[in-house]
Amino acid sequence: MSDTITAIATPMGEGGISVIRISGAQSLAIASVLFRPSSGAKLKEFIPQRVYFGEILDTQSQTCVDEVLLTYFKAPKSYTAEDVVEISAHGGLFVATKILQLLQDQGARLAEPGEFTRRAFLNGRIDLSQAEAVTDVIHAASERALRSAVSQLKGSLSTQLNEWFERLLAVLAQLEASIDFSEEGLEFQKRETTLAEIQAIQKDLHALIQTYRQGKIFREGAQVALLGKPNVGKSSLLNALLKEDRAIVTPLPGTTRDTLEERLRIRDIHINIIDAAGLRENPEAIEKEGMQRARAALERADLALVIFDSSEALDANDDLLIREVLDKPHRIILNKCDLPQRLEVPTLQARFPNAEFISISAKNGTGLSGLCDAIYQFVMGDSSLNETLVITRERHRQCLVTANTALLNSCASLEQNLSEEFVAVDVTIAMDRLAVILGKTFEDDLLDQIFGEFCIGK
Ligand SMILES: Nc1nc2c(ncn2[C@@H]2O[C@H](COP(=O)(O)OP(=O)(O)OP(=O)(O)O)[C@@H](O)[C@H]2O)c(=O)[nH]1
Ligand SMILES: [Mg+2]
């Protein structure tokens, strides 16, 4: 049986209330040593899911530490599926820490980060993808991120994966029956039927993998890089979008040397916007390093905002830029629209035949709302995806990619008339990967990694 753990569940600081949480078989016994309900109720009279008002007593000095509310959740109807007690004290760091210490003195152990949720998982109340969704809910910084996290928490992903798992299990059972009775020349299910079923699952699974780009952007925010040759106004644009003087702006080319990353909110989404050194040919030594960082930012970016100075003619440095950004999703920004225009727009349009061109002035703010709309539309992508299931984690994507390959292999084996054993091996691999996402099978290392991301008390 696991021990009883405790932690402060609210942020470390001053606030309205602090919640101290206890979980494990001894929760109520430990709490009741310190708690004096004003109603005079006895421990065994405590009714689950009911809130009791009373005092926490320092047992040594017999003094009142604080007036608190205590809630008792009886196993399995609690967050961890164990007996849980939550004490809501006044929101001060000292008082919460004092109560935490008193609980430890009575034998509760300080919880590790994420240990409450880990217990909820180990006790089978939620699966691993739901446990991961708990941190996603906590870290959600936008409406869309929150919606997808809550849907995963409620089991939308689990339901889909479990359905595929069960269908593959049925396929596997048929295959194994055919293997066992192959001597007798019996075929339990037509190979075409098995093939059609695996293909149907593979198709849907592949579609789910495709949602990762969108899902990751929802969870982590899109990476948007500002790129252009020196002096086109990248840093000015960053400052204009942030509405603060964040980056240094000067009339000298080569002002920005390092990359600078800031968070920007556009309606209900957030993006990480990166200002970088200008790209140009024949850079000096320091510039070279800055340009390397700019290229790294481009590499990581989901979207490149490619900036040109519309008051100047195109030159070799613009050309260098154009070659480097063509492979990335991009939008073309023509800055300095407040100055006389000298840029050969048709020439540029020929280089970016399908791109959207947005004319702005970072200096006086013209066109910025249109630019924000374009970024927003890029992030939201194909709106048909918005309400359906998305995957948001690299761990899930990797498992699904392996499962997808295995299913394709099993289809190939069926089509080539190979024996059922070959097909079964690949179906098993696919099922195993689905099981890993759900945490039906797991290694402790993986749990340490997942729950290590949590805060203490969650
Ligand atoms: N008139 C006008 N000037 C601008 C505009 N945007 C930027 N500038 C000016 O252009 C010069 C360069 O601006 P920066 O924002 O430093 O350009 P940058 O692309 O970050 O330059 P590097 O960091 O050197 O690569 C500054 O003098 C800005 O004031 C604009 O929209 N209109
Ligand atoms: Mg700059």
Short mmCIF file of C-alpha atoms in Angstrom, two decimals, residues 32-363:
data_model
loop_
_atom_site.label_atom_id
_atom_site.label_comp_id
_atom_site.label_asym_id
_atom_site.label_seq_id
_atom_site.Cartn_x
_atom_site.Cartn_y
_atom_site.Cartn_z
CA SER A 32 -7.98 14.84 12.32
CA VAL A 33 -5.12 14.90 14.86
CA LEU A 34 -4.69 18.59 13.96
CA PHE A 35 -8.22 19.58 13.03
CA ARG A 36 -10.92 20.61 15.51
CA PRO A 37 -14.26 20.95 13.70
CA SER A 38 -16.39 23.68 15.26
CA SER A 39 -19.37 21.30 15.07
CA GLY A 40 -17.52 18.88 17.36
CA ALA A 41 -17.95 16.03 14.83
CA LYS A 42 -15.78 12.96 15.38
CA LEU A 43 -13.46 11.45 12.79
CA LYS A 44 -15.71 8.52 11.96
CA GLU A 45 -18.68 10.85 11.58
CA PHE A 46 -16.97 12.78 8.75
CA ILE A 47 -19.13 12.63 5.67
CA PRO A 48 -17.32 12.49 2.31
CA GLN A 49 -17.56 15.46 -0.06
CA ARG A 50 -18.64 17.70 2.77
CA VAL A 51 -16.84 20.84 3.91
CA TYR A 52 -16.12 21.28 7.65
CA PHE A 53 -15.24 24.55 9.30
CA GLY A 54 -12.81 24.44 12.22
CA GLU A 55 -9.31 25.14 13.51
CA ILE A 56 -5.90 23.66 12.91
CA LEU A 57 -4.19 23.16 16.23
CA ASP A 58 -0.46 23.13 16.87
CA THR A 59 -0.49 19.97 19.00
CA GLN A 60 2.69 20.87 20.87
CA SER A 61 1.77 24.38 21.96
CA GLN A 62 -1.98 23.67 21.85
CA THR A 63 -2.48 26.97 20.02
CA CYS A 64 -4.70 27.68 17.04
CA VAL A 65 -2.66 27.96 13.82
CA ASP A 66 -5.52 29.09 11.59
CA GLU A 67 -9.24 28.84 10.97
CA VAL A 68 -9.72 26.56 7.99
CA LEU A 69 -12.18 24.63 5.84
CA LEU A 70 -11.57 20.92 5.53
CA THR A 71 -12.99 18.74 2.75
CA TYR A 72 -12.86 14.96 2.89
CA PHE A 73 -13.02 12.88 -0.32
CA LYS A 74 -13.39 9.17 0.31
CA ALA A 75 -11.66 6.69 -2.03
CA PRO A 76 -12.23 6.05 -4.87
CA LYS A 77 -14.23 9.25 -5.44
CA SER A 78 -11.30 11.65 -5.27
CA TYR A 79 -8.65 13.17 -7.52
CA THR A 80 -6.16 10.38 -6.76
CA ALA A 81 -8.81 7.67 -6.21
CA GLU A 82 -7.42 7.42 -2.67
CA ASP A 83 -8.72 9.03 0.52
CA VAL A 84 -8.01 12.74 0.10
CA VAL A 85 -8.29 15.64 2.51
CA GLU A 86 -7.99 19.25 1.40
CA ILE A 87 -7.42 21.98 3.94
CA SER A 88 -8.17 25.52 2.80
CA ALA A 89 -6.30 27.94 5.04
CA HIS A 90 -5.83 31.68 4.77
CA GLY A 91 -3.57 32.38 1.84
CA GLY A 92 -0.20 33.05 3.39
CA LEU A 93 3.03 31.25 2.74
CA PHE A 94 3.95 30.99 6.42
CA VAL A 95 0.62 29.62 7.57
CA ALA A 96 0.46 27.08 4.70
CA THR A 97 4.02 25.93 5.31
CA LYS A 98 3.32 25.61 9.04
CA ILE A 99 0.28 23.37 8.40
CA LEU A 100 2.31 21.36 5.90
CA GLN A 101 4.99 20.83 8.55
CA LEU A 102 2.42 19.75 11.16
CA LEU A 103 1.02 17.20 8.69
CA GLN A 104 4.51 15.86 8.05
CA ASP A 105 5.08 15.63 11.81
CA GLN A 106 2.04 13.35 11.91
CA GLY A 107 3.58 11.02 9.32
CA ALA A 108 2.57 12.39 5.91
CA ARG A 109 5.36 12.52 3.35
CA LEU A 110 6.03 15.57 1.18
CA ALA A 111 4.72 14.80 -2.33
CA GLU A 112 6.94 14.82 -5.41
CA PRO A 113 5.93 17.06 -8.35
CA GLY A 114 2.88 15.57 -10.06
CA GLU A 115 2.57 12.75 -7.53
CA PHE A 116 -1.15 13.28 -6.93
CA THR A 117 -1.83 12.96 -10.66
CA ARG A 118 0.62 10.06 -10.92
CA ARG A 119 -1.45 8.27 -8.29
CA ALA A 120 -4.65 9.06 -10.19
CA PHE A 121 -3.00 7.33 -13.16
CA LEU A 122 -1.53 4.38 -11.23
CA ASN A 123 -4.88 3.85 -9.51
CA GLY A 124 -6.55 3.68 -12.92
CA ARG A 125 -8.78 6.72 -12.58
CA ILE A 126 -7.27 8.34 -15.68
CA ASP A 127 -4.97 7.06 -18.41
CA LEU A 128 -1.63 8.56 -19.35
CA SER A 129 -2.93 10.82 -22.12
CA GLN A 130 -5.46 12.25 -19.66
CA ALA A 131 -2.72 12.79 -17.06
CA GLU A 132 -0.73 14.70 -19.68
CA ALA A 133 -3.80 16.80 -20.41
CA VAL A 134 -3.83 17.95 -16.78
CA THR A 135 -0.59 19.92 -17.32
CA ASP A 136 -1.91 21.14 -20.64
CA VAL A 137 -4.98 22.58 -18.93
CA ILE A 138 -2.76 24.29 -16.35
CA HIS A 139 -0.41 25.72 -18.97
CA ALA A 140 -3.09 26.60 -21.52
CA ALA A 141 -2.58 30.22 -22.50
CA SER A 142 -5.39 30.55 -25.01
CA GLU A 143 -9.00 29.61 -25.50
CA ARG A 144 -8.10 27.05 -28.17
CA ALA A 145 -5.30 25.43 -26.13
CA LEU A 146 -7.66 25.12 -23.19
CA ARG A 147 -10.42 23.58 -25.27
CA SER A 148 -8.19 20.89 -26.76
CA ALA A 149 -6.60 20.15 -23.34
CA VAL A 150 -9.97 19.79 -21.62
CA SER A 151 -11.27 17.57 -24.38
CA GLN A 152 -8.21 15.32 -23.99
CA LEU A 153 -8.64 15.38 -20.21
CA LYS A 154 -12.20 14.20 -20.61
CA GLY A 155 -10.91 11.29 -22.67
CA SER A 156 -11.51 12.25 -26.33
CA LEU A 157 -8.10 10.98 -27.42
CA SER A 158 -8.29 7.95 -25.14
CA THR A 159 -11.67 6.95 -26.56
CA GLN A 160 -10.38 7.08 -30.13
CA LEU A 161 -7.17 5.17 -29.36
CA ASN A 162 -9.02 2.56 -27.32
CA GLU A 163 -11.45 2.02 -30.18
CA TRP A 164 -8.58 1.36 -32.62
CA PHE A 165 -6.89 -0.86 -30.04
CA GLU A 166 -10.01 -3.01 -29.63
CA ARG A 167 -10.54 -3.29 -33.38
CA LEU A 168 -6.91 -4.34 -33.88
CA LEU A 169 -7.29 -6.84 -31.08
CA ALA A 170 -10.22 -8.38 -32.97
CA VAL A 171 -8.09 -8.47 -36.14
CA LEU A 172 -5.29 -10.12 -34.20
CA ALA A 173 -7.65 -12.74 -32.78
CA GLN A 174 -8.78 -13.63 -36.31
CA LEU A 175 -5.19 -13.80 -37.54
CA GLU A 176 -4.15 -16.04 -34.68
CA ALA A 177 -7.09 -18.35 -35.18
CA SER A 178 -6.08 -18.66 -38.84
CA ILE A 179 -2.47 -19.39 -37.79
CA ASP A 180 -3.56 -22.07 -35.30
CA PHE A 181 -5.82 -23.84 -37.75
CA SER A 182 -3.82 -23.25 -40.92
CA GLU A 183 -2.93 -26.97 -41.12
CA GLU A 184 -6.59 -27.82 -41.51
CA GLY A 185 -6.83 -25.33 -44.35
CA LEU A 186 -9.44 -23.26 -42.52
CA GLU A 187 -9.55 -19.55 -43.09
CA PHE A 188 -11.44 -17.70 -40.38
CA GLN A 189 -11.83 -14.40 -42.05
CA LYS A 190 -11.24 -13.48 -45.64
CA ARG A 191 -7.92 -11.73 -46.08
CA GLU A 192 -9.69 -8.93 -47.95
CA THR A 193 -11.90 -8.27 -44.91
CA THR A 194 -8.88 -8.12 -42.62
CA LEU A 195 -7.08 -5.88 -45.09
CA ALA A 196 -10.03 -3.51 -45.37
CA GLU A 197 -10.31 -3.22 -41.58
CA ILE A 198 -6.58 -2.48 -41.11
CA GLN A 199 -6.64 0.01 -43.98
CA ALA A 200 -9.61 1.83 -42.47
CA ILE A 201 -7.83 2.19 -39.12
CA GLN A 202 -4.57 3.20 -40.80
CA LYS A 203 -6.32 5.92 -42.78
CA ASP A 204 -7.90 7.48 -39.68
CA LEU A 205 -4.70 7.10 -37.68
CA HIS A 206 -2.75 8.83 -40.43
CA ALA A 207 -5.26 11.69 -40.40
CA LEU A 208 -4.75 12.06 -36.65
CA ILE A 209 -0.97 12.35 -37.13
CA GLN A 210 -1.61 15.20 -39.56
CA THR A 211 -3.25 17.23 -36.79
CA TYR A 212 0.04 17.47 -34.89
CA ARG A 213 1.26 20.68 -36.53
CA GLN A 214 -1.94 22.40 -35.53
CA GLY A 215 -2.11 20.73 -32.13
CA LYS A 216 1.44 21.67 -31.22
CA ILE A 217 0.78 25.27 -32.20
CA PHE A 218 -2.36 25.30 -30.03
CA ARG A 219 -0.45 23.89 -27.05
CA GLU A 220 2.84 25.76 -27.32
CA GLY A 221 1.95 28.78 -29.43
CA ALA A 222 3.21 29.27 -32.97
CA GLN A 223 6.84 30.24 -33.56
CA VAL A 224 6.88 33.25 -35.85
CA ALA A 225 10.28 34.52 -37.07
CA LEU A 226 10.91 38.03 -38.38
CA LEU A 227 13.42 37.76 -41.21
CA GLY A 228 14.90 40.21 -43.67
CA LYS A 229 18.12 41.84 -44.68
CA PRO A 230 19.60 44.40 -42.25
CA ASN A 231 17.67 47.65 -41.64
CA VAL A 232 14.32 46.66 -43.18
CA GLY A 233 12.58 47.25 -39.82
CA LYS A 234 12.37 43.81 -38.18
CA SER A 235 13.03 45.14 -34.68
CA SER A 236 10.71 48.09 -35.30
CA LEU A 237 7.98 45.64 -36.25
CA LEU A 238 8.59 43.55 -33.12
CA ASN A 239 8.26 46.67 -30.98
CA ALA A 240 5.16 47.80 -32.85
CA LEU A 241 3.45 44.42 -32.37
CA LEU A 242 4.38 44.29 -28.69
CA LYS A 243 3.49 47.97 -28.26
CA GLU A 244 6.72 48.51 -26.29
CA ASP A 245 10.33 49.43 -26.98
CA ARG A 246 11.63 45.92 -26.53
CA ALA A 247 14.33 45.70 -29.21
CA ILE A 248 16.98 48.28 -30.03
CA VAL A 249 16.24 50.16 -33.25
CA THR A 250 18.80 52.36 -35.01
CA PRO A 251 19.25 53.67 -38.56
CA LEU A 252 22.43 51.55 -38.83
CA PRO A 253 22.24 48.18 -40.57
CA GLY A 254 23.35 45.31 -38.34
CA THR A 255 21.83 46.64 -35.09
CA THR A 256 20.32 43.34 -33.93
CA ARG A 257 22.96 40.72 -33.29
CA ASP A 258 21.25 38.13 -31.11
CA THR A 259 17.81 36.62 -31.42
CA LEU A 260 15.09 37.99 -29.17
CA GLU A 261 11.96 36.04 -28.41
CA GLU A 262 8.75 37.49 -27.01
CA ARG A 263 5.21 36.29 -26.48
CA LEU A 264 2.43 38.06 -28.30
CA ARG A 265 -1.28 37.54 -27.95
CA ILE A 266 -3.55 37.79 -30.97
CA ARG A 267 -7.20 37.41 -30.02
CA ASP A 268 -7.52 34.00 -28.32
CA ILE A 269 -4.15 32.57 -29.35
CA HIS A 270 -0.60 33.32 -28.38
CA ILE A 271 2.49 33.24 -30.52
CA ASN A 272 6.22 33.39 -29.85
CA ILE A 273 7.69 36.06 -32.04
CA ILE A 274 11.40 36.07 -32.76
CA ASP A 275 13.44 39.07 -33.92
CA ALA A 276 16.79 38.16 -35.42
CA ALA A 277 19.86 39.63 -37.07
CA GLY A 278 19.49 40.69 -40.68
CA LEU A 279 20.63 38.25 -43.35
CA ARG A 280 23.16 39.57 -45.84
CA GLU A 281 26.00 38.42 -48.01
CA ASN A 282 29.63 38.70 -46.85
CA PRO A 283 28.90 39.31 -43.16
CA GLU A 284 31.57 40.24 -40.61
CA ALA A 285 32.54 37.83 -37.84
CA ILE A 286 29.96 38.92 -35.21
CA GLU A 287 27.25 39.23 -37.83
CA LYS A 288 28.00 35.70 -38.95
CA GLU A 289 27.12 34.34 -35.52
CA GLY A 290 23.95 36.45 -35.46
CA MET A 291 22.98 35.17 -38.88
CA GLN A 292 23.49 31.60 -37.73
CA ARG A 293 21.04 32.27 -34.94
CA ALA A 294 18.61 33.84 -37.38
CA ARG A 295 18.82 30.70 -39.52
CA ALA A 296 18.23 28.54 -36.46
CA ALA A 297 15.15 30.67 -35.70
CA LEU A 298 13.95 30.14 -39.27
CA GLU A 299 14.50 26.40 -38.88
CA ARG A 300 12.33 26.28 -35.73
CA ALA A 301 9.69 28.69 -37.03
CA ASP A 302 6.20 27.60 -37.96
CA LEU A 303 5.81 30.80 -39.96
CA ALA A 304 8.39 33.19 -41.44
CA LEU A 305 7.46 36.85 -41.83
CA VAL A 306 9.74 37.86 -44.68
CA ILE A 307 10.30 41.59 -44.53
CA PHE A 308 11.34 43.91 -47.35
CA ASP A 309 12.02 47.63 -47.28
CA SER A 310 9.54 48.99 -49.82
CA SER A 311 11.38 52.32 -49.98
CA GLU A 312 14.42 50.62 -51.53
CA ALA A 313 15.09 48.64 -54.69
CA LEU A 314 15.72 44.91 -54.37
CA ASP A 315 19.36 43.91 -54.03
CA ALA A 316 21.55 40.83 -53.65
CA ASN A 317 20.79 40.57 -49.92
CA ASP A 318 17.06 40.33 -50.62
CA ASP A 319 17.91 37.60 -53.08
CA LEU A 320 19.80 35.63 -50.45
CA LEU A 321 16.80 35.91 -48.15
CA ILE A 322 14.33 34.79 -50.80
CA ARG A 323 16.31 31.63 -51.46
CA GLU A 324 16.43 30.76 -47.77
CA VAL A 325 12.78 31.19 -46.87
CA LEU A 326 11.08 29.57 -49.85
CA ASP A 327 10.73 26.19 -48.14
CA LYS A 328 9.01 27.56 -45.03
CA PRO A 329 5.43 28.72 -44.66
CA HIS A 330 5.80 32.47 -45.16
CA ARG A 331 4.03 35.79 -45.55
CA ILE A 332 5.65 38.73 -47.35
CA ILE A 333 5.78 42.02 -45.47
CA LEU A 334 6.48 45.25 -47.34
CA ASN A 335 7.56 47.65 -44.62
CA LYS A 336 8.02 51.44 -44.65
CA CYS A 337 4.90 52.08 -46.74
CA ASP A 338 4.96 55.62 -45.31
CA LEU A 339 8.03 56.45 -47.46
CA PRO A 340 8.22 56.94 -51.25
CA GLN A 341 8.00 53.46 -52.78
CA ARG A 342 10.94 52.12 -54.80
CA LEU A 343 10.58 48.36 -54.46
CA GLU A 344 9.87 46.40 -57.68
CA VAL A 345 6.76 44.65 -56.40
CA PRO A 346 6.02 42.66 -59.62
CA THR A 347 9.57 41.23 -59.54
CA LEU A 348 9.02 40.13 -55.96
CA GLN A 349 5.60 38.71 -56.78
CA ALA A 350 7.22 36.60 -59.49
CA ARG A 351 9.56 35.16 -56.85
CA PHE A 352 6.69 34.41 -54.44
CA PRO A 353 3.85 33.58 -56.85
CA ASN A 354 1.45 32.18 -54.26
CA ALA A 355 2.33 34.28 -51.26
CA GLU A 356 0.22 36.87 -49.50
CA PHE A 357 1.75 40.39 -49.58
CA ILE A 358 1.06 42.71 -46.67
CA SER A 359 2.00 46.36 -46.81
CA ILE A 360 2.76 47.98 -43.45
CA SER A 361 4.55 50.76 -41.67
CA ALA A 362 6.17 49.64 -38.44
CA LYS A 363 6.77 53.31 -37.77
#
